[in-house]
Coordinates of C-alpha atoms in Angstrom, one line a residue:
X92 CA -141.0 -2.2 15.5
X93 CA -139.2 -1.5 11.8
X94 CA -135.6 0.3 13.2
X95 CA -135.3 3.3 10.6
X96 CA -131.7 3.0 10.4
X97 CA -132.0 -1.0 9.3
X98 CA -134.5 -0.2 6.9
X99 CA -134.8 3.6 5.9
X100 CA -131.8 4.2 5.2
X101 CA -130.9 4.4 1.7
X102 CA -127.3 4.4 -0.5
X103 CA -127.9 7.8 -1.3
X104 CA -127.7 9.2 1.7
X105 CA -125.0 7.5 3.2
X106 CA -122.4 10.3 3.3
X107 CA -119.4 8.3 4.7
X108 CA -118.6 4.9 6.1
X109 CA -116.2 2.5 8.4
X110 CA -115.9 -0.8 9.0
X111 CA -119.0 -0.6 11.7
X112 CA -120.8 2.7 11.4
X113 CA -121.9 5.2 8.4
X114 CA -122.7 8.8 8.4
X115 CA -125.8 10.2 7.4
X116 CA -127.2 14.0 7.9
X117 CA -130.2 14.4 10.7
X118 CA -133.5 14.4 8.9
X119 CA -134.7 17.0 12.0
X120 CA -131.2 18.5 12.0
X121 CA -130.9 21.3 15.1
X122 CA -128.1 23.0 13.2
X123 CA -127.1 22.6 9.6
X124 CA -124.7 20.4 8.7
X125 CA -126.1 18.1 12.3
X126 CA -124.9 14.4 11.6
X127 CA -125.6 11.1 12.7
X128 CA -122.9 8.2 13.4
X129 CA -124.4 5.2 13.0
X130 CA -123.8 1.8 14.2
X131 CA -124.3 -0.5 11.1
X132 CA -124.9 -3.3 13.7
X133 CA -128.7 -3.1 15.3
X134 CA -127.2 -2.0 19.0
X135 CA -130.0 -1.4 21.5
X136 CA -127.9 0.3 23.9
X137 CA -124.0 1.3 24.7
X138 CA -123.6 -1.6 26.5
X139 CA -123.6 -3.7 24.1
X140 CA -121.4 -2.3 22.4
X141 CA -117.7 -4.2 22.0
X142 CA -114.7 -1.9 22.9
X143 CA -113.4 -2.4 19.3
X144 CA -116.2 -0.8 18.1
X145 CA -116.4 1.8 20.4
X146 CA -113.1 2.2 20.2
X147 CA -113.5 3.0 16.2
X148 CA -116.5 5.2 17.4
X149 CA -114.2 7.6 19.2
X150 CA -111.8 7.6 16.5
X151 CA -114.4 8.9 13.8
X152 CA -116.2 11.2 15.9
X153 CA -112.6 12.8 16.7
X154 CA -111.8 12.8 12.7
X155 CA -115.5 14.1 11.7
X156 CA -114.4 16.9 14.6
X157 CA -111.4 18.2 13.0
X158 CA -112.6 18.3 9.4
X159 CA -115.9 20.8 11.0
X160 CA -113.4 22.5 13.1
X161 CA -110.9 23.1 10.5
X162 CA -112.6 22.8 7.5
X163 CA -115.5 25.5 8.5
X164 CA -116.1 28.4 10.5
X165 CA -117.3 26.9 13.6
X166 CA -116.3 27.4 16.7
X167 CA -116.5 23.4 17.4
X168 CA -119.1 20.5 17.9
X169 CA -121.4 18.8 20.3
X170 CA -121.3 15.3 20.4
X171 CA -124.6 13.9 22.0
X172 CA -125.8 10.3 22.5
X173 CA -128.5 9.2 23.8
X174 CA -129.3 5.8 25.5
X175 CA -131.5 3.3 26.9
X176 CA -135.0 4.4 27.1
X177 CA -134.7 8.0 26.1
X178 CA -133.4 6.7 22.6
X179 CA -135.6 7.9 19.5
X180 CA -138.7 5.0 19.0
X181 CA -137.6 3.1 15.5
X182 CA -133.9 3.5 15.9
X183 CA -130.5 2.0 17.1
X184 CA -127.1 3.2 18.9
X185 CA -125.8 6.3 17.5
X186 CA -124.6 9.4 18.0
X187 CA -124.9 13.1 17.0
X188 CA -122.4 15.3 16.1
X189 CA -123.6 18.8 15.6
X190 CA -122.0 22.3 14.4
X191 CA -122.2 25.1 17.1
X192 CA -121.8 28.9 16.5
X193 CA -120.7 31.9 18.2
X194 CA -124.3 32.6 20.0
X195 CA -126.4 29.8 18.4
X196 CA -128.4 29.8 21.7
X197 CA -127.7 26.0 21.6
X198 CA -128.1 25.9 25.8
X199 CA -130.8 27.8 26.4
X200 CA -133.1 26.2 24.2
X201 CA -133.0 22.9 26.1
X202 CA -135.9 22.5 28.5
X203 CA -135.3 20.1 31.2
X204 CA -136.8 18.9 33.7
X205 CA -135.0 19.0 36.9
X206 CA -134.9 15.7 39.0
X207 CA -132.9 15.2 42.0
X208 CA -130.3 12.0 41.7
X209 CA -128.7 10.9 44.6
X210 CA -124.5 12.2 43.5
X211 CA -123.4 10.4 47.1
X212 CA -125.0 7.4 45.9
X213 CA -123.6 7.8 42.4
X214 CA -119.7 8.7 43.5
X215 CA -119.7 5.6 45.6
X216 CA -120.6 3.3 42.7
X217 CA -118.1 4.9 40.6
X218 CA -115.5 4.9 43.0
X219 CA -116.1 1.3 43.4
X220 CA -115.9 0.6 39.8
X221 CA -113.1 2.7 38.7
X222 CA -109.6 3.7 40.7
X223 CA -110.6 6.9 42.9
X224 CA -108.5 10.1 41.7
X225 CA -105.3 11.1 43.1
X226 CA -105.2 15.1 43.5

């Protein structure tokens, strides 16, 4: 399948870039001003994504976050990725960074499902994987 970001995605619209990712706006944006961070490299999911790069990742989302925050009259952003099979068909790794407003409703318009996931099942694996808390 032709990955929009590889092949879509023209000069013009490239608002900003870094050594692996560019910034465009969100052609269904939920918010004005809703951008997309996007890997340059055709990443299929976050795990395979190097910590360099995800390390730079952090770094721009938190610099594209203070110029919104300071710059406009927001009261902050929400940064949203998606991953794995819920990713949009046609596309690759990136993430959404999008404007929010004083009631903006952003919450309550999200319909979800509700599914149960097993959290004792969950907290064990990521106890094993990561050093448990100290309180």
């Amino acid at each position: 399948m032709k990955c929009i970001f590889c092949e879509c995605i023209e000069d013009s619209q490239i608002l900003a870039e870094t050594d692996h990712f560019f910034m465009v706006y969100d052609i269904n944006p939920i918010q004005k001003g809703h951008l997309l961070i996007i890997s340059k490299q055709h990443y299929e999911n976050i795990r395979e994504v190097p910590e360099s790069v995800l390390t730079e990742l952090i770094l721009l989302e938190q610099q594209v976050a203070e110029i919104m925050e300071t710059k406009f009259d927001i009261l902050g952003v929400t940064i949203v990725q998606n991953n794995g099979l819920v990713m949009d068909e046609g596309t690759h790794f990136h993430v959404h960074i999008i404007p929010r407003y004083r009631d903006d409703c952003f919450w309550e318009n999200q319909k979800v499902k509700w599914h149960e996931l097993l959290t004792e099942q969950l907290s064990c694996h990521l106890k094993e994987q990561f050093r448990p808390c100290i309180h």
